[in-house]
mmCIF file of N, CA and C in Angstrom:
data_model
loop_
_atom_site.group_PDB
_atom_site.id
_atom_site.type_symbol
_atom_site.label_atom_id
_atom_site.label_comp_id
_atom_site.label_asym_id
_atom_site.label_seq_id
_atom_site.Cartn_x
_atom_site.Cartn_y
_atom_site.Cartn_z
ATOM 1 N N UNK A 1041 59.561 -149.135 -124.478
ATOM 2 C CA UNK A 1041 59.682 -149.283 -123.133
ATOM 3 C C UNK A 1041 60.329 -150.908 -122.852
ATOM 4 N N UNK A 1042 61.170 -151.203 -122.234
ATOM 5 C CA UNK A 1042 61.520 -152.644 -122.200
ATOM 6 C C UNK A 1042 61.027 -152.781 -120.517
ATOM 7 N N UNK A 1043 60.470 -153.936 -120.428
ATOM 8 C CA UNK A 1043 59.734 -154.687 -119.400
ATOM 9 C C UNK A 1043 60.607 -155.697 -118.969
ATOM 10 N N UNK A 1044 61.341 -156.532 -119.670
ATOM 11 C CA UNK A 1044 62.031 -157.710 -118.940
ATOM 12 C C UNK A 1044 63.567 -157.702 -119.978
ATOM 13 N N UNK A 1045 64.439 -157.721 -119.054
ATOM 14 C CA UNK A 1045 65.931 -157.873 -119.425
ATOM 15 C C UNK A 1045 66.539 -159.083 -118.864
ATOM 16 N N UNK A 1046 67.312 -159.719 -119.874
ATOM 17 C CA UNK A 1046 67.993 -160.901 -119.391
ATOM 18 C C UNK A 1046 69.636 -160.433 -119.451
ATOM 19 N N UNK A 1047 70.139 -160.709 -118.659
ATOM 20 C CA UNK A 1047 71.514 -160.202 -118.251
ATOM 21 C C UNK A 1047 72.443 -161.648 -118.081
ATOM 22 N N UNK A 1048 73.093 -161.973 -119.396
ATOM 23 C CA UNK A 1048 73.968 -162.922 -118.772
ATOM 24 C C UNK A 1048 75.125 -162.809 -118.012
ATOM 25 N N UNK A 1049 75.222 -163.462 -116.761
ATOM 26 C CA UNK A 1049 76.490 -162.842 -115.838
ATOM 27 C C UNK A 1049 77.328 -163.966 -115.565
ATOM 28 N N UNK A 1050 78.657 -163.848 -115.798
ATOM 29 C CA UNK A 1050 79.583 -164.763 -115.185
ATOM 30 C C UNK A 1050 80.567 -164.230 -114.151
ATOM 31 N N UNK A 1051 80.328 -163.220 -113.730
ATOM 32 C CA UNK A 1051 81.120 -162.439 -112.737
ATOM 33 C C UNK A 1051 82.432 -161.654 -113.350
ATOM 34 N N UNK A 1052 82.465 -161.645 -114.671
ATOM 35 C CA UNK A 1052 83.643 -160.919 -115.229
ATOM 36 C C UNK A 1052 83.126 -159.554 -115.216
ATOM 37 N N UNK A 1053 84.429 -158.592 -115.058
ATOM 38 C CA UNK A 1053 83.951 -157.348 -115.453
ATOM 39 C C UNK A 1053 83.224 -156.729 -116.491
ATOM 40 N N UNK A 1054 83.142 -157.442 -117.794
ATOM 41 C CA UNK A 1054 82.158 -157.042 -118.809
ATOM 42 C C UNK A 1054 80.862 -157.288 -118.401
ATOM 43 N N UNK A 1055 80.407 -158.473 -117.613
ATOM 44 C CA UNK A 1055 79.249 -158.810 -117.254
ATOM 45 C C UNK A 1055 78.668 -157.910 -116.139
ATOM 46 N N UNK A 1056 79.805 -157.358 -115.256
ATOM 47 C CA UNK A 1056 79.465 -156.465 -114.236
ATOM 48 C C UNK A 1056 78.837 -155.209 -114.930
ATOM 49 N N UNK A 1057 79.802 -154.934 -115.923
ATOM 50 C CA UNK A 1057 79.278 -153.562 -116.556
ATOM 51 C C UNK A 1057 78.034 -153.779 -117.212
ATOM 52 N N UNK A 1058 77.608 -154.928 -117.803
ATOM 53 C CA UNK A 1058 76.593 -154.780 -118.562
ATOM 54 C C UNK A 1058 75.174 -154.845 -117.443
ATOM 55 N N UNK A 1059 75.387 -155.494 -116.146
ATOM 56 C CA UNK A 1059 74.490 -155.548 -115.153
ATOM 57 C C UNK A 1059 74.163 -154.126 -114.651
ATOM 58 N N UNK A 1060 75.463 -153.446 -114.657
ATOM 59 C CA UNK A 1060 75.287 -152.009 -114.080
ATOM 60 C C UNK A 1060 74.333 -150.989 -114.971
ATOM 61 N N UNK A 1061 74.772 -151.392 -116.253
ATOM 62 C CA UNK A 1061 74.170 -150.651 -117.756
ATOM 63 C C UNK A 1061 72.544 -151.008 -117.196
ATOM 64 N N UNK A 1062 72.315 -152.183 -117.268
ATOM 65 C CA UNK A 1062 71.019 -152.507 -117.387
ATOM 66 C C UNK A 1062 70.179 -152.002 -116.113
ATOM 67 N N UNK A 1063 70.774 -152.035 -114.913
ATOM 68 C CA UNK A 1063 70.265 -151.451 -113.781
ATOM 69 C C UNK A 1063 70.018 -149.866 -113.735
ATOM 70 N N UNK A 1064 71.009 -149.281 -114.424
ATOM 71 C CA UNK A 1064 71.039 -147.853 -114.603
ATOM 72 C C UNK A 1064 69.987 -147.157 -115.575
ATOM 73 N N UNK A 1065 70.110 -148.030 -116.785
ATOM 74 C CA UNK A 1065 69.626 -147.636 -118.005
ATOM 75 C C UNK A 1065 67.968 -147.792 -118.385
ATOM 76 N N UNK A 1066 67.710 -149.060 -117.462
ATOM 77 C CA UNK A 1066 66.354 -149.499 -117.340
ATOM 78 C C UNK A 1066 65.935 -149.689 -115.800
ATOM 79 N N UNK A 1067 65.564 -148.537 -115.509
ATOM 80 C CA UNK A 1067 64.993 -148.577 -113.878
ATOM 81 C C UNK A 1067 63.878 -149.500 -113.626
ATOM 82 N N UNK A 1068 63.123 -149.350 -114.220
ATOM 83 C CA UNK A 1068 61.780 -149.993 -114.220
ATOM 84 C C UNK A 1068 61.403 -151.350 -114.694
ATOM 85 N N UNK A 1069 62.480 -151.935 -115.314
ATOM 86 C CA UNK A 1069 62.527 -153.152 -115.878
ATOM 87 C C UNK A 1069 62.522 -154.245 -114.696
ATOM 88 N N UNK A 1070 62.089 -155.642 -115.012
ATOM 89 C CA UNK A 1070 62.478 -156.542 -114.219
ATOM 90 C C UNK A 1070 63.690 -157.096 -115.249
ATOM 91 N N UNK A 1071 64.777 -157.399 -114.144
ATOM 92 C CA UNK A 1071 66.058 -158.145 -114.678
ATOM 93 C C UNK A 1071 66.117 -159.175 -114.116
ATOM 94 N N UNK A 1072 66.616 -160.075 -115.101
ATOM 95 C CA UNK A 1072 66.947 -161.488 -114.720
ATOM 96 C C UNK A 1072 68.376 -161.863 -115.143
ATOM 97 N N UNK A 1073 69.566 -162.181 -113.928
ATOM 98 C CA UNK A 1073 70.726 -162.370 -114.315
ATOM 99 C C UNK A 1073 71.014 -164.013 -114.455
ATOM 100 N N UNK A 1074 71.477 -164.250 -115.720
ATOM 101 C CA UNK A 1074 71.767 -165.797 -115.972
ATOM 102 C C UNK A 1074 72.922 -166.356 -115.950
ATOM 103 N N UNK A 1075 73.322 -167.270 -115.281
ATOM 104 C CA UNK A 1075 74.696 -167.774 -115.205
ATOM 105 C C UNK A 1075 74.609 -169.273 -115.957
ATOM 106 N N UNK A 1076 75.077 -169.301 -117.016
ATOM 107 C CA UNK A 1076 75.217 -170.706 -117.640
ATOM 108 C C UNK A 1076 76.709 -171.607 -117.345
ATOM 109 N N UNK A 1077 76.221 -172.759 -116.940
ATOM 110 C CA UNK A 1077 77.419 -173.788 -116.575
ATOM 111 C C UNK A 1077 77.593 -174.161 -117.861
ATOM 112 N N UNK A 1078 78.868 -173.966 -118.457
ATOM 113 C CA UNK A 1078 79.429 -174.621 -119.642
ATOM 114 C C UNK A 1078 79.460 -176.248 -119.560
ATOM 115 N N UNK A 1079 79.056 -176.923 -120.544
ATOM 116 C CA UNK A 1079 79.383 -178.520 -120.386
ATOM 117 C C UNK A 1079 80.246 -178.879 -121.589
ATOM 118 N N UNK A 1080 81.173 -179.681 -121.065
ATOM 119 C CA UNK A 1080 81.964 -180.077 -122.532
ATOM 120 C C UNK A 1080 81.358 -180.644 -123.460
ATOM 121 N N UNK A 1081 81.733 -180.553 -124.648
ATOM 122 C CA UNK A 1081 80.872 -181.139 -125.690
ATOM 123 C C UNK A 1081 81.981 -181.803 -126.772
ATOM 124 N N UNK A 1082 81.830 -182.409 -127.802
ATOM 125 C CA UNK A 1082 82.461 -182.850 -128.833
ATOM 126 C C UNK A 1082 83.608 -184.001 -128.381
ATOM 127 N N UNK A 1083 84.753 -183.634 -128.827
ATOM 128 C CA UNK A 1083 85.579 -184.434 -128.904
ATOM 129 C C UNK A 1083 86.171 -184.857 -127.408
ATOM 130 N N UNK A 1084 86.333 -183.978 -126.697
ATOM 131 C CA UNK A 1084 86.747 -184.182 -125.294
ATOM 132 C C UNK A 1084 85.812 -184.748 -124.284
ATOM 133 N N UNK A 1085 84.574 -184.327 -124.674
ATOM 134 C CA UNK A 1085 83.556 -184.889 -123.865
ATOM 135 C C UNK A 1085 83.304 -186.402 -124.046
ATOM 136 N N UNK A 1086 83.727 -187.160 -125.194
ATOM 137 C CA UNK A 1086 84.000 -188.377 -125.504
ATOM 138 C C UNK A 1086 84.721 -189.268 -124.568
ATOM 139 N N UNK A 1087 85.786 -188.597 -123.981
ATOM 140 C CA UNK A 1087 86.982 -188.933 -123.040
ATOM 141 C C UNK A 1087 86.422 -189.114 -121.576
ATOM 142 N N UNK A 1088 85.291 -188.486 -121.319
ATOM 143 C CA UNK A 1088 85.030 -188.212 -119.822
ATOM 144 C C UNK A 1088 83.811 -189.204 -119.494
ATOM 145 N N UNK A 1089 84.157 -189.837 -118.411
ATOM 146 C CA UNK A 1089 83.178 -190.787 -117.867
ATOM 147 C C UNK A 1089 81.952 -190.117 -117.312
ATOM 148 N N UNK A 1090 80.409 -190.385 -117.804
ATOM 149 C CA UNK A 1090 79.396 -189.511 -117.529
ATOM 150 C C UNK A 1090 79.479 -189.444 -115.852
ATOM 151 N N UNK A 1091 79.715 -190.358 -115.061
ATOM 152 C CA UNK A 1091 79.546 -190.385 -113.595
ATOM 153 C C UNK A 1091 80.771 -189.319 -113.024
ATOM 154 N N UNK A 1092 81.846 -188.945 -113.772
ATOM 155 C CA UNK A 1092 82.688 -188.059 -113.574
ATOM 156 C C UNK A 1092 82.098 -186.655 -113.820
ATOM 157 N N UNK A 1093 81.062 -186.482 -114.701
ATOM 158 C CA UNK A 1093 80.583 -185.239 -115.047
ATOM 159 C C UNK A 1093 79.602 -184.501 -113.910
ATOM 160 N N UNK A 1094 79.004 -185.520 -113.269
ATOM 161 C CA UNK A 1094 77.862 -185.106 -112.730
ATOM 162 C C UNK A 1094 78.535 -184.131 -111.393
ATOM 163 N N UNK A 1095 79.582 -184.699 -110.364
ATOM 164 C CA UNK A 1095 80.035 -183.751 -109.473
ATOM 165 C C UNK A 1095 80.674 -182.534 -110.008
ATOM 166 N N UNK A 1096 81.039 -182.584 -111.042
ATOM 167 C CA UNK A 1096 81.761 -181.419 -111.611
ATOM 168 C C UNK A 1096 80.768 -180.278 -112.132
ATOM 169 N N UNK A 1097 79.506 -180.880 -112.516
ATOM 170 C CA UNK A 1097 78.335 -179.896 -112.871
ATOM 171 C C UNK A 1097 77.930 -179.241 -111.697
ATOM 172 N N UNK A 1098 77.789 -180.319 -110.575
ATOM 173 C CA UNK A 1098 77.038 -179.735 -109.285
ATOM 174 C C UNK A 1098 77.870 -178.555 -108.632
ATOM 175 N N UNK A 1099 79.442 -178.833 -108.845
ATOM 176 C CA UNK A 1099 80.379 -177.740 -108.363
ATOM 177 C C UNK A 1099 80.174 -176.495 -109.140
ATOM 178 N N UNK A 1100 80.110 -176.637 -110.445
ATOM 179 C CA UNK A 1100 79.905 -175.424 -111.217
ATOM 180 C C UNK A 1100 78.517 -174.904 -110.764
ATOM 181 N N UNK A 1101 77.729 -175.387 -110.601
ATOM 182 C CA UNK A 1101 76.238 -174.918 -110.367
ATOM 183 C C UNK A 1101 76.694 -174.045 -109.091
ATOM 184 N N UNK A 1102 77.239 -174.720 -108.147
ATOM 185 C CA UNK A 1102 77.381 -173.897 -106.831
ATOM 186 C C UNK A 1102 78.106 -172.704 -106.943
ATOM 187 N N UNK A 1103 79.206 -172.843 -107.745
ATOM 188 C CA UNK A 1103 79.904 -171.603 -108.141
ATOM 189 C C UNK A 1103 79.023 -170.570 -108.916
ATOM 190 N N UNK A 1104 78.072 -170.956 -109.596
ATOM 191 C CA UNK A 1104 77.334 -170.267 -110.403
ATOM 192 C C UNK A 1104 76.314 -169.491 -109.232
ATOM 193 N N UNK A 1105 75.888 -170.440 -108.277
ATOM 194 C CA UNK A 1105 75.096 -169.649 -107.342
ATOM 195 C C UNK A 1105 75.957 -168.553 -106.423
ATOM 196 N N UNK A 1106 77.136 -168.752 -106.257
ATOM 197 C CA UNK A 1106 77.789 -167.767 -105.818
ATOM 198 C C UNK A 1106 78.078 -166.354 -106.678
ATOM 199 N N UNK A 1107 78.191 -166.837 -107.824
ATOM 200 C CA UNK A 1107 78.253 -165.539 -108.614
ATOM 201 C C UNK A 1107 77.064 -164.760 -108.955
ATOM 202 N N UNK A 1108 76.068 -165.667 -108.864
ATOM 203 C CA UNK A 1108 74.789 -164.755 -108.970
ATOM 204 C C UNK A 1108 74.402 -164.054 -107.599
ATOM 205 N N UNK A 1109 74.898 -164.955 -106.354
ATOM 206 C CA UNK A 1109 74.683 -163.958 -105.358
ATOM 207 C C UNK A 1109 75.267 -162.609 -105.047
ATOM 208 N N UNK A 1110 76.517 -162.582 -105.789
ATOM 209 C CA UNK A 1110 77.173 -161.021 -106.079
ATOM 210 C C UNK A 1110 76.454 -160.304 -107.163
ATOM 211 N N UNK A 1111 75.846 -160.807 -108.096
ATOM 212 C CA UNK A 1111 75.153 -160.157 -108.894
ATOM 213 C C UNK A 1111 73.898 -159.469 -108.117
ATOM 214 N N UNK A 1112 73.164 -160.243 -107.343
ATOM 215 C CA UNK A 1112 72.027 -159.699 -106.598
ATOM 216 C C UNK A 1112 72.486 -158.745 -105.361
ATOM 217 N N UNK A 1113 73.593 -159.062 -105.008
ATOM 218 C CA UNK A 1113 74.141 -157.942 -104.221
ATOM 219 C C UNK A 1113 74.476 -156.561 -104.855
ATOM 220 N N UNK A 1114 75.107 -156.706 -106.008
ATOM 221 C CA UNK A 1114 75.382 -155.449 -106.838
ATOM 222 C C UNK A 1114 73.900 -154.595 -106.961
ATOM 223 N N UNK A 1115 73.232 -155.247 -107.423
ATOM 224 C CA UNK A 1115 71.600 -154.668 -107.638
ATOM 225 C C UNK A 1115 71.148 -154.373 -106.394
ATOM 226 N N UNK A 1116 71.530 -155.102 -105.304
ATOM 227 C CA UNK A 1116 70.722 -154.361 -104.105
ATOM 228 C C UNK A 1116 71.467 -153.150 -103.470
ATOM 229 N N UNK A 1117 73.063 -153.226 -103.638
ATOM 230 C CA UNK A 1117 73.553 -151.909 -103.409
ATOM 231 C C UNK A 1117 73.142 -150.868 -104.235
ATOM 232 N N UNK A 1118 72.289 -151.002 -105.162
ATOM 233 C CA UNK A 1118 71.927 -149.842 -106.074
ATOM 234 C C UNK A 1118 70.296 -149.710 -105.914
ATOM 235 N N UNK A 1119 69.758 -150.474 -104.858
ATOM 236 C CA UNK A 1119 68.438 -150.250 -104.569
ATOM 237 C C UNK A 1119 67.603 -151.286 -105.264
ATOM 238 N N UNK A 1120 67.945 -152.223 -105.917
ATOM 239 C CA UNK A 1120 67.436 -152.853 -106.919
ATOM 240 C C UNK A 1120 67.187 -154.509 -106.756
ATOM 241 N N UNK A 1121 66.242 -154.901 -107.074
ATOM 242 C CA UNK A 1121 66.104 -156.393 -106.849
ATOM 243 C C UNK A 1121 66.141 -157.132 -107.983
ATOM 244 N N UNK A 1122 66.783 -158.165 -108.230
ATOM 245 C CA UNK A 1122 66.885 -158.895 -109.433
ATOM 246 C C UNK A 1122 66.369 -160.395 -109.266
ATOM 247 N N UNK A 1123 66.103 -160.973 -110.293
ATOM 248 C CA UNK A 1123 66.163 -162.454 -110.071
ATOM 249 C C UNK A 1123 67.291 -163.098 -110.502
ATOM 250 N N UNK A 1124 67.426 -164.217 -110.100
ATOM 251 C CA UNK A 1124 68.701 -165.142 -110.923
ATOM 252 C C UNK A 1124 68.220 -166.613 -111.266
ATOM 253 N N UNK A 1125 68.824 -166.997 -112.482
ATOM 254 C CA UNK A 1125 68.710 -168.308 -113.035
ATOM 255 C C UNK A 1125 69.946 -168.930 -113.433
ATOM 256 N N UNK A 1126 70.079 -170.229 -113.273
ATOM 257 C CA UNK A 1126 70.948 -170.874 -113.876
ATOM 258 C C UNK A 1126 70.718 -172.081 -114.841
ATOM 259 N N UNK A 1127 71.450 -172.056 -116.042
ATOM 260 C CA UNK A 1127 71.060 -173.044 -116.858
ATOM 261 C C UNK A 1127 72.366 -173.782 -117.126
ATOM 262 N N UNK A 1128 72.357 -175.092 -117.854
ATOM 263 C CA UNK A 1128 73.550 -176.019 -118.376
ATOM 264 C C UNK A 1128 73.502 -175.908 -119.679
ATOM 265 N N UNK A 1129 74.741 -175.896 -120.476
ATOM 266 C CA UNK A 1129 74.848 -176.281 -121.619
ATOM 267 C C UNK A 1129 75.831 -175.234 -122.406
ATOM 268 N N UNK A 1130 75.649 -175.122 -123.529
ATOM 269 C CA UNK A 1130 76.624 -174.265 -124.550
ATOM 270 C C UNK A 1130 76.129 -172.840 -124.099
ATOM 271 N N UNK A 1131 76.808 -171.698 -123.407
ATOM 272 C CA UNK A 1131 76.650 -170.617 -123.353
ATOM 273 C C UNK A 1131 75.585 -169.754 -124.049
ATOM 274 N N UNK A 1132 76.086 -169.451 -125.369
ATOM 275 C CA UNK A 1132 75.348 -168.810 -126.384
ATOM 276 C C UNK A 1132 73.931 -169.454 -126.784
ATOM 277 N N UNK A 1133 73.854 -170.785 -126.884
ATOM 278 C CA UNK A 1133 72.607 -171.603 -126.843
ATOM 279 C C UNK A 1133 71.797 -171.286 -125.960
ATOM 280 N N UNK A 1134 72.186 -171.336 -124.784
ATOM 281 C CA UNK A 1134 71.182 -171.318 -123.588
ATOM 282 C C UNK A 1134 70.763 -170.143 -123.339
ATOM 283 N N UNK A 1135 71.536 -168.934 -123.646
ATOM 284 C CA UNK A 1135 71.253 -167.658 -123.412
ATOM 285 C C UNK A 1135 70.200 -167.155 -124.205
ATOM 286 N N UNK A 1136 70.097 -167.643 -125.892
ATOM 287 C CA UNK A 1136 69.185 -167.128 -126.583
ATOM 288 C C UNK A 1136 67.757 -168.017 -126.295
ATOM 289 N N UNK A 1137 67.912 -169.496 -126.222
ATOM 290 C CA UNK A 1137 67.054 -170.218 -125.860
ATOM 291 C C UNK A 1137 66.002 -169.564 -124.670
ATOM 292 N N UNK A 1138 66.912 -169.169 -123.733
ATOM 293 C CA UNK A 1138 66.252 -168.652 -122.283
ATOM 294 C C UNK A 1138 65.617 -167.423 -122.444
ATOM 295 N N UNK A 1139 66.089 -166.771 -123.302
ATOM 296 C CA UNK A 1139 65.338 -165.300 -123.856
ATOM 297 C C UNK A 1139 64.252 -165.614 -124.444
ATOM 298 N N UNK A 1140 64.247 -166.565 -125.562
ATOM 299 C CA UNK A 1140 63.002 -166.843 -126.334
ATOM 300 C C UNK A 1140 61.945 -167.426 -125.412
ATOM 301 N N UNK A 1141 62.320 -168.682 -124.515
ATOM 302 C CA UNK A 1141 61.247 -169.174 -123.572
ATOM 303 C C UNK A 1141 60.909 -168.079 -122.495
ATOM 304 N N UNK A 1142 61.674 -167.360 -122.076
ATOM 305 C CA UNK A 1142 61.268 -166.467 -121.169
ATOM 306 C C UNK A 1142 60.645 -165.101 -121.364
ATOM 307 N N UNK A 1143 60.232 -165.060 -122.712
ATOM 308 C CA UNK A 1143 59.448 -163.598 -123.295
ATOM 309 C C UNK A 1143 60.310 -162.598 -122.903
ATOM 310 N N UNK A 1144 61.508 -162.405 -122.890
ATOM 311 C CA UNK A 1144 62.427 -161.167 -122.706
ATOM 312 C C UNK A 1144 62.180 -160.094 -123.752
ATOM 313 N N UNK A 1145 62.515 -158.871 -123.271
ATOM 314 C CA UNK A 1145 62.185 -157.864 -124.250
ATOM 315 C C UNK A 1145 63.906 -157.425 -124.857
ATOM 316 N N UNK A 1146 64.851 -157.686 -124.138
ATOM 317 C CA UNK A 1146 66.161 -157.364 -124.494
ATOM 318 C C UNK A 1146 67.068 -158.029 -123.930
ATOM 319 N N UNK A 1147 68.225 -158.289 -124.157
ATOM 320 C CA UNK A 1147 69.420 -158.897 -123.704
ATOM 321 C C UNK A 1147 70.369 -158.097 -123.705
ATOM 322 N N UNK A 1148 71.028 -157.934 -122.369
ATOM 323 C CA UNK A 1148 71.994 -157.206 -122.021
ATOM 324 C C UNK A 1148 73.100 -157.818 -121.814
ATOM 325 N N UNK A 1149 74.236 -157.627 -122.669
ATOM 326 C CA UNK A 1149 75.432 -158.599 -122.595
ATOM 327 C C UNK A 1149 76.704 -158.133 -122.550
ATOM 328 N N UNK A 1150 77.707 -158.555 -121.648
ATOM 329 C CA UNK A 1150 78.906 -157.809 -121.823
ATOM 330 C C UNK A 1150 79.567 -158.261 -123.101
ATOM 331 N N UNK A 1151 80.723 -157.555 -123.401
ATOM 332 C CA UNK A 1151 81.366 -157.698 -124.610
ATOM 333 C C UNK A 1151 82.155 -159.046 -124.678
ATOM 334 N N UNK A 1152 82.485 -159.276 -123.492
ATOM 335 C CA UNK A 1152 83.321 -160.871 -123.482
ATOM 336 C C UNK A 1152 83.447 -161.060 -122.122
ATOM 337 N N UNK A 1153 83.769 -162.479 -121.623
ATOM 338 C CA UNK A 1153 83.530 -163.162 -120.414
ATOM 339 C C UNK A 1153 84.650 -163.296 -119.948
ATOM 340 N N UNK A 1154 84.746 -164.450 -119.030
ATOM 341 C CA UNK A 1154 86.002 -165.019 -118.476
ATOM 342 C C UNK A 1154 86.722 -165.713 -119.393
ATOM 343 N N UNK A 1155 86.361 -166.315 -120.274
ATOM 344 C CA UNK A 1155 87.129 -167.258 -120.982
ATOM 345 C C UNK A 1155 88.035 -166.792 -121.984
ATOM 346 N N UNK A 1156 89.232 -166.972 -122.019
ATOM 347 C CA UNK A 1156 90.328 -167.026 -122.945
ATOM 348 C C UNK A 1156 90.473 -165.473 -122.971
ATOM 349 N N UNK A 1157 91.558 -164.900 -124.083
ATOM 350 C CA UNK A 1157 91.723 -163.727 -124.345
ATOM 351 C C UNK A 1157 90.602 -163.065 -125.313
ATOM 352 N N UNK A 1158 90.438 -161.887 -124.820
ATOM 353 C CA UNK A 1158 89.290 -160.896 -125.309
ATOM 354 C C UNK A 1158 89.904 -160.625 -126.753
ATOM 355 N N UNK A 1159 88.600 -160.918 -127.619
ATOM 356 C CA UNK A 1159 88.751 -160.368 -128.943
ATOM 357 C C UNK A 1159 88.674 -159.164 -129.128
ATOM 358 N N UNK A 1160 89.016 -158.523 -130.293
ATOM 359 C CA UNK A 1160 88.905 -156.972 -130.385
ATOM 360 C C UNK A 1160 87.777 -156.378 -130.317
ATOM 361 N N UNK A 1161 86.620 -156.815 -130.998
ATOM 362 C CA UNK A 1161 85.261 -156.187 -130.655
ATOM 363 C C UNK A 1161 84.309 -157.057 -129.736
ATOM 364 N N UNK A 1162 84.297 -158.273 -129.876
ATOM 365 C CA UNK A 1162 83.290 -159.248 -128.914
ATOM 366 C C UNK A 1162 83.974 -160.668 -128.635
ATOM 367 N N UNK A 1163 83.406 -160.943 -127.599
ATOM 368 C CA UNK A 1163 83.767 -162.540 -127.437
ATOM 369 C C UNK A 1163 82.832 -163.454 -127.989
ATOM 370 N N UNK A 1164 83.114 -164.702 -128.259
ATOM 371 C CA UNK A 1164 82.519 -165.508 -129.132
ATOM 372 C C UNK A 1164 81.016 -165.631 -128.583
ATOM 373 N N UNK A 1165 80.810 -165.743 -127.424
ATOM 374 C CA UNK A 1165 79.655 -165.946 -126.818
ATOM 375 C C UNK A 1165 78.581 -164.697 -127.201
ATOM 376 N N UNK A 1166 79.209 -163.585 -126.605
ATOM 377 C CA UNK A 1166 78.399 -162.287 -127.178
ATOM 378 C C UNK A 1166 78.131 -162.204 -128.865
ATOM 379 N N UNK A 1167 79.090 -162.672 -129.306
ATOM 380 C CA UNK A 1167 79.083 -162.450 -130.777
ATOM 381 C C UNK A 1167 77.935 -163.364 -131.407
ATOM 382 N N UNK A 1168 77.839 -164.484 -130.787
ATOM 383 C CA UNK A 1168 76.943 -165.761 -131.280
ATOM 384 C C UNK A 1168 75.390 -165.158 -130.832
ATOM 385 N N UNK A 1169 75.325 -164.613 -129.576
ATOM 386 C CA UNK A 1169 74.235 -164.201 -129.053
ATOM 387 C C UNK A 1169 73.571 -162.981 -130.068
ATOM 388 N N UNK A 1170 74.578 -162.262 -130.347
ATOM 389 C CA UNK A 1170 74.144 -161.040 -131.256
ATOM 390 C C UNK A 1170 73.497 -161.760 -132.568
ATOM 391 N N UNK A 1171 74.332 -162.586 -133.125
ATOM 392 C CA UNK A 1171 73.831 -162.954 -134.465
ATOM 393 C C UNK A 1171 72.512 -163.867 -134.058
ATOM 394 N N UNK A 1172 72.280 -164.711 -133.025
ATOM 395 C CA UNK A 1172 71.219 -165.508 -132.988
ATOM 396 C C UNK A 1172 70.029 -165.045 -132.615
ATOM 397 N N UNK A 1173 70.078 -164.156 -131.578
ATOM 398 C CA UNK A 1173 68.872 -163.838 -130.823
ATOM 399 C C UNK A 1173 67.774 -163.078 -131.715
ATOM 400 N N UNK A 1174 66.522 -163.478 -131.324
ATOM 401 C CA UNK A 1174 65.466 -162.938 -132.275
ATOM 402 C C UNK A 1174 64.763 -161.586 -131.529
ATOM 403 N N UNK A 1175 65.510 -161.035 -130.417
ATOM 404 C CA UNK A 1175 65.224 -159.790 -129.916
ATOM 405 C C UNK A 1175 66.280 -158.960 -129.695
ATOM 406 N N UNK A 1176 66.047 -157.550 -129.492
ATOM 407 C CA UNK A 1176 67.393 -156.768 -129.355
ATOM 408 C C UNK A 1176 68.425 -157.077 -128.289
ATOM 409 N N UNK A 1177 69.933 -156.971 -128.815
ATOM 410 C CA UNK A 1177 70.636 -157.057 -127.750
ATOM 411 C C UNK A 1177 71.604 -156.066 -127.455
ATOM 412 N N UNK A 1178 71.943 -155.451 -126.498
ATOM 413 C CA UNK A 1178 72.888 -154.425 -126.053
ATOM 414 C C UNK A 1178 74.091 -154.902 -125.528
ATOM 415 N N UNK A 1179 75.111 -154.574 -126.310
ATOM 416 C CA UNK A 1179 76.557 -155.116 -125.919
ATOM 417 C C UNK A 1179 77.319 -154.161 -125.279
ATOM 418 N N UNK A 1180 77.644 -154.530 -123.903
ATOM 419 C CA UNK A 1180 78.245 -153.367 -123.136
ATOM 420 C C UNK A 1180 79.706 -153.672 -123.019
ATOM 421 N N UNK A 1181 80.720 -152.630 -123.435
ATOM 422 C CA UNK A 1181 82.146 -153.037 -123.202
ATOM 423 C C UNK A 1181 82.663 -152.437 -121.893
#
């Protein structure tokens, strides 16, 4: 039996499908929806002024709260309560780290998210989570 589920949630259709799957398939599990605010890294980050990043991250966190409010409403519409969390960083790394630190039993993730064109099987975040996670990962299409 799965007691604690982590569902990365960005408001995309695959993320919504993953949350719905988690709620329906694991009716007794505690579900946490996680929104990760991506931060620029590498080459492009070197050109941004650190003072410019803070308001952008704050706006992104506010957007994340709105997205997670939608996730909580989706769960409420199905008679369930979920917890929500926001992290900041590289999404695949943050998801795996959050799962490890929170003692989750399973990650339920959408096959791809908002960013870019969908790959044939998995988006890059989902693929990296599957490869790196120390716990079972369910990928929902």
